[in-house]
């Protein structure tokens, strides 16, 4: 079992991903969609960072940009000290063996024309690892790791349930023994009972193999179960970051408080005051000036509409709690 380290295994510095909007007869760029707009964070080795926010806030785009499945507009992604944003496609190939992704839709991420064995073996084939017999043994080993029988290796994705397909996707992500995995809403399409099985499997992988995870979800209850640290994302920016325990016990940002107020309490005798956000999420193509949340914030002040808040540590050096909000001027 690998022990977590305090040094950053993944470090993201001012990462941006803008999508051009083209229009007119000549299809010129008329605007940009700021899907990820200056995100910075780090994850120590062997730890799990949860990333939470409403649909459309840029979570999945961030995860894909970290792995260069989508090319960043600017910024740096340091993977074990190596800035992968500066690598050519050829130089990136060996780095891809160290980082993988579990996609949100387990059915769409598996080819309907490939058997389970072919899907799991594909990363080994691409990187030419081992002989044919060694690859077959590796497939059987990975099926056992995710709790599936070797007898299913010749079956096709449509023959499985959603939870089983997600286990196959996890087995494929583990084929190359990666050090870092982006889990992009891996349980959102599953039943609650199956969710717990997949979440427990991910927790076991982190404990037994020392894998570093970025776990993306819109469900704060799920995020709490698997994360050591949580980042809250709104309109392409991270507005609050803290340890899982600290964030739930003492949320700072009004947006975080609103998200937490929506979590059901499994006790009919207790009630939580619900914070209902007014208005719609602004368009990332035309975000509001100042704090991007001020148009919906119940605690907005005059400065919020004119000045972008800086991220400050509202906690301690030993227990940092970073927040970007004018309620905490620093």
XYZ file of C-alpha atoms in Angstrom:
330
model
C 0.000 0.000 0.000
C 1.335 3.409 -1.000
C 1.434 6.169 1.580
C 0.087 9.590 0.531
C 2.688 12.355 0.203
C 2.327 16.022 1.049
C 4.039 17.183 -2.159
C 1.689 17.979 -5.059
C 1.317 15.117 -7.509
C -0.902 17.231 -9.758
C -0.569 21.012 -9.799
C -2.776 23.251 -11.940
C -1.793 26.896 -12.466
C -4.206 29.468 -13.921
C -5.674 26.983 -16.402
C -8.050 28.366 -19.035
C -10.093 26.685 -21.733
C -12.012 28.976 -24.086
C -14.117 27.766 -26.992
C -14.385 30.149 -29.968
C -17.853 31.153 -31.178
C -17.900 31.681 -34.937
C -20.523 33.479 -36.985
C -21.204 35.409 -40.142
C -20.443 34.595 -43.747
C -16.703 34.181 -43.164
C -17.142 32.224 -39.910
C -14.990 34.654 -37.971
C -14.580 34.363 -34.199
C -17.146 36.711 -32.675
C -16.907 35.624 -29.034
C -15.571 32.910 -26.738
C -17.162 30.555 -24.228
C -15.076 30.690 -21.046
C -15.619 27.100 -19.920
C -12.581 27.106 -17.591
C -11.427 30.561 -16.568
C -8.233 30.697 -14.511
C -8.374 27.585 -12.305
C -5.557 26.755 -9.880
C -5.292 23.884 -7.377
C -3.063 20.973 -6.410
C -3.600 17.376 -5.292
C -1.023 15.508 -3.159
C -0.109 11.959 -4.192
C -2.547 9.295 -3.072
C -5.303 11.786 -2.227
C -8.720 12.465 -3.735
C -9.949 15.940 -4.603
C -13.669 16.302 -5.215
C -14.892 18.893 -7.692
C -18.519 19.940 -7.334
C -20.834 22.466 -8.940
C -23.989 22.857 -10.990
C -24.311 21.379 -14.461
C -22.555 23.545 -17.029
C -20.037 25.102 -14.619
C -17.047 23.583 -16.470
C -16.218 20.532 -14.312
C -16.018 17.961 -17.107
C -14.196 20.371 -19.417
C -11.615 20.937 -16.678
C -11.109 17.193 -16.225
C -10.629 16.622 -19.954
C -8.305 19.616 -20.289
C -6.082 18.297 -17.477
C -5.480 15.157 -19.546
C -5.176 17.146 -22.783
C -8.160 15.385 -24.290
C -8.993 19.032 -24.982
C -6.117 21.431 -25.528
C -5.862 24.241 -22.917
C -6.056 27.851 -24.039
C -3.415 28.850 -21.479
C -2.049 27.861 -18.091
C 0.029 24.973 -16.787
C -0.688 21.396 -15.711
C 2.240 19.924 -13.767
C 1.947 16.167 -13.566
C 4.465 14.822 -11.049
C 6.562 17.947 -11.689
C 6.391 17.732 -15.495
C 4.424 20.438 -17.348
C 2.426 18.352 -19.832
C 0.954 21.436 -21.552
C 4.348 22.027 -23.183
C 4.789 18.490 -24.524
C 4.285 17.574 -28.158
C 1.809 14.815 -29.009
C 4.686 12.357 -29.384
C 6.235 13.404 -26.045
C 2.821 13.093 -24.382
C 2.396 9.384 -25.267
C 4.436 7.960 -22.330
C 2.753 10.425 -19.965
C -0.690 9.174 -21.022
C 0.152 5.807 -19.477
C 0.246 7.508 -16.080
C -3.141 9.269 -16.263
C -6.540 7.886 -17.201
C -10.223 8.826 -17.084
C -13.462 7.121 -16.042
C -16.198 8.596 -18.208
C -19.645 9.620 -17.008
C -21.676 7.418 -19.365
C -20.469 3.804 -19.045
C -22.417 2.714 -22.143
C -21.241 5.462 -24.505
C -17.611 5.071 -23.393
C -17.477 1.381 -24.430
C -17.536 0.335 -28.079
C -20.600 -1.861 -28.782
C -18.497 -3.819 -31.284
C -15.786 -4.765 -28.801
C -15.979 -7.491 -26.208
C -15.149 -6.789 -22.575
C -11.688 -8.302 -23.054
C -11.001 -6.205 -26.139
C -12.059 -2.971 -24.390
C -9.927 -3.628 -21.307
C -6.968 -4.826 -23.384
C -7.029 -1.833 -25.754
C -4.668 0.398 -23.663
C -2.184 -2.497 -23.469
C -2.420 -2.978 -27.238
C -1.964 0.733 -27.971
C 1.136 1.003 -25.779
C 2.408 -2.464 -26.824
C 2.762 -3.754 -23.291
C 3.395 -7.473 -22.809
C 2.782 -10.473 -25.023
C -0.673 -11.667 -26.085
C -0.732 -14.175 -23.234
C 0.373 -11.546 -20.691
C -2.324 -9.151 -21.874
C -4.952 -11.869 -21.506
C -3.783 -12.578 -17.953
C -3.902 -8.851 -17.221
C -7.526 -8.659 -18.420
C -8.520 -11.516 -16.096
C -6.647 -9.872 -13.201
C -8.415 -6.528 -13.777
C -11.850 -8.161 -13.969
C -11.124 -9.743 -10.592
C -10.019 -6.364 -9.161
C -13.373 -4.764 -10.082
C -15.369 -7.743 -8.815
C -16.359 -9.396 -12.106
C -15.978 -12.989 -13.278
C -13.409 -13.856 -15.988
C -16.213 -15.685 -17.808
C -17.712 -12.348 -18.936
C -14.668 -11.354 -20.989
C -16.205 -12.457 -24.307
C -19.504 -10.663 -23.770
C -20.515 -7.244 -25.172
C -21.467 -4.020 -23.320
C -25.210 -4.290 -24.068
C -25.317 -7.534 -22.063
C -24.489 -5.760 -18.786
C -26.187 -3.446 -16.330
C -25.067 0.167 -15.873
C -23.094 -0.682 -12.737
C -21.331 -3.586 -14.447
C -20.445 -1.415 -17.445
C -18.958 1.181 -15.124
C -16.841 -1.527 -13.480
C -15.576 -2.480 -16.938
C -14.710 1.179 -17.550
C -12.799 1.279 -14.266
C -10.931 -1.914 -15.194
C -9.909 -0.324 -18.506
C -8.716 2.815 -16.682
C -6.543 0.621 -14.420
C -4.962 -1.397 -17.251
C -1.774 0.701 -17.418
C -1.357 1.123 -13.635
C -1.927 4.910 -13.745
C -0.940 7.211 -10.915
C -3.778 9.659 -11.580
C -7.411 9.116 -12.598
C -10.102 11.655 -13.451
C -13.460 10.170 -12.404
C -16.022 12.229 -14.331
C -19.363 11.731 -12.556
C -18.800 7.941 -12.523
C -21.961 7.152 -10.534
C -24.450 9.786 -11.723
C -26.184 7.382 -14.141
C -26.428 4.528 -11.612
C -29.019 3.444 -9.064
C -28.297 4.408 -5.454
C -27.523 0.816 -4.383
C -25.086 0.408 -7.282
C -23.565 3.833 -6.596
C -22.348 2.683 -3.186
C -20.656 -0.383 -4.695
C -18.758 1.694 -7.271
C -17.824 4.347 -4.687
C -16.489 1.680 -2.332
C -14.486 0.206 -5.206
C -12.907 3.610 -5.946
C -12.111 4.082 -2.242
C -10.437 0.643 -2.168
C -8.332 1.487 -5.230
C -7.151 4.697 -3.611
C -6.264 2.912 -0.359
C -4.633 -0.199 -1.839
C -2.904 1.272 -4.895
C -2.207 4.866 -3.822
C -3.943 6.293 -6.898
C -4.547 10.054 -6.967
C -8.111 10.963 -7.986
C -9.962 14.010 -9.240
C -13.566 13.036 -8.544
C -16.085 15.188 -10.433
C -19.729 15.291 -9.364
C -22.730 17.571 -8.945
C -23.747 15.627 -5.822
C -22.199 16.949 -2.598
C -23.357 13.891 -0.647
C -21.385 11.619 -3.009
C -18.356 13.929 -2.999
C -18.194 13.852 0.805
C -17.980 10.055 0.802
C -14.830 9.807 -1.335
C -12.915 13.098 -1.075
C -10.098 14.308 1.156
C -10.448 17.843 -0.201
C -13.270 19.538 -2.124
C -13.250 22.364 -4.657
C -16.486 24.196 -5.446
C -16.749 25.439 -9.029
C -18.997 28.152 -10.434
C -19.002 29.500 -13.991
C -15.550 28.210 -14.847
C -13.847 29.242 -11.590
C -13.152 27.559 -8.262
C -14.720 29.716 -5.566
C -13.881 27.648 -2.473
C -11.463 24.859 -1.552
C -11.165 23.109 1.793
C -10.851 19.709 3.400
C -14.011 17.624 3.138
C -14.670 17.851 6.874
C -14.046 21.600 7.069
C -16.169 22.438 4.024
C -19.238 20.647 5.376
C -18.761 21.927 8.907
C -17.959 25.555 8.088
C -18.712 26.599 4.471
C -17.584 30.139 3.648
C -18.837 31.037 0.171
C -22.578 31.802 -0.260
C -22.685 29.461 -3.259
C -21.298 26.576 -1.195
C -23.851 27.280 1.530
C -26.655 27.133 -1.041
C -25.435 23.799 -2.415
C -25.122 22.288 1.049
C -28.595 23.468 2.018
C -30.043 21.326 -0.768
C -28.694 18.042 0.646
C -31.571 16.012 2.160
C -31.280 15.111 5.841
C -32.185 11.427 6.484
C -34.174 12.357 9.598
C -37.813 13.531 9.309
C -37.609 15.289 12.682
C -34.825 17.628 11.530
C -35.157 20.450 9.040
C -32.516 22.476 7.252
C -33.121 26.022 6.068
C -33.023 25.886 2.284
C -31.181 28.682 0.469
C -32.905 29.135 -2.883
C -30.819 30.926 -5.493
C -32.732 33.404 -7.634
C -32.283 33.716 -11.398
C -30.453 31.569 -13.926
C -26.773 30.756 -14.205
C -25.169 33.452 -16.425
C -23.823 32.450 -19.814
C -20.090 31.584 -19.857
C -20.011 33.424 -23.201
C -21.003 36.663 -21.482
C -20.218 36.357 -17.753
C -21.105 39.257 -15.438
C -18.431 41.702 -14.346
C -16.931 41.502 -10.886
C -17.736 38.351 -8.941
C -19.406 35.890 -11.347
C -21.858 34.850 -8.596
C -23.063 38.327 -7.607
C -26.195 38.217 -9.823
C -27.577 35.330 -7.744
C -25.876 35.896 -4.394
C -28.146 36.622 -1.390
C -25.236 38.423 0.338
C -24.011 40.531 -2.612
C -22.544 43.980 -1.935
C -21.811 46.922 -4.244
C -18.167 45.882 -4.689
C -19.245 42.446 -5.937
C -20.534 43.833 -9.247
C -17.335 45.717 -10.064
C -14.350 43.843 -8.629
C -13.302 40.221 -9.051
C -12.558 38.786 -5.585
C -9.099 37.386 -4.956
C -8.662 33.949 -3.427
C -7.515 34.140 0.193
C -6.913 31.612 2.948
C -9.747 31.989 5.460
C -8.407 29.070 7.494
C -4.972 28.419 8.977
C -1.606 27.376 7.558
C -2.122 23.909 9.002
C -5.733 23.697 7.803
C -6.128 25.952 4.745
C -9.585 27.007 3.628
C -9.408 29.045 0.435
C -12.313 31.210 -0.672
C -12.848 33.842 -3.373
C -15.461 36.167 -1.891
C -15.596 39.833 -0.826
C -17.090 38.733 2.512
C -13.527 37.632 3.310
C -11.284 40.550 2.276
C -8.176 38.928 3.750
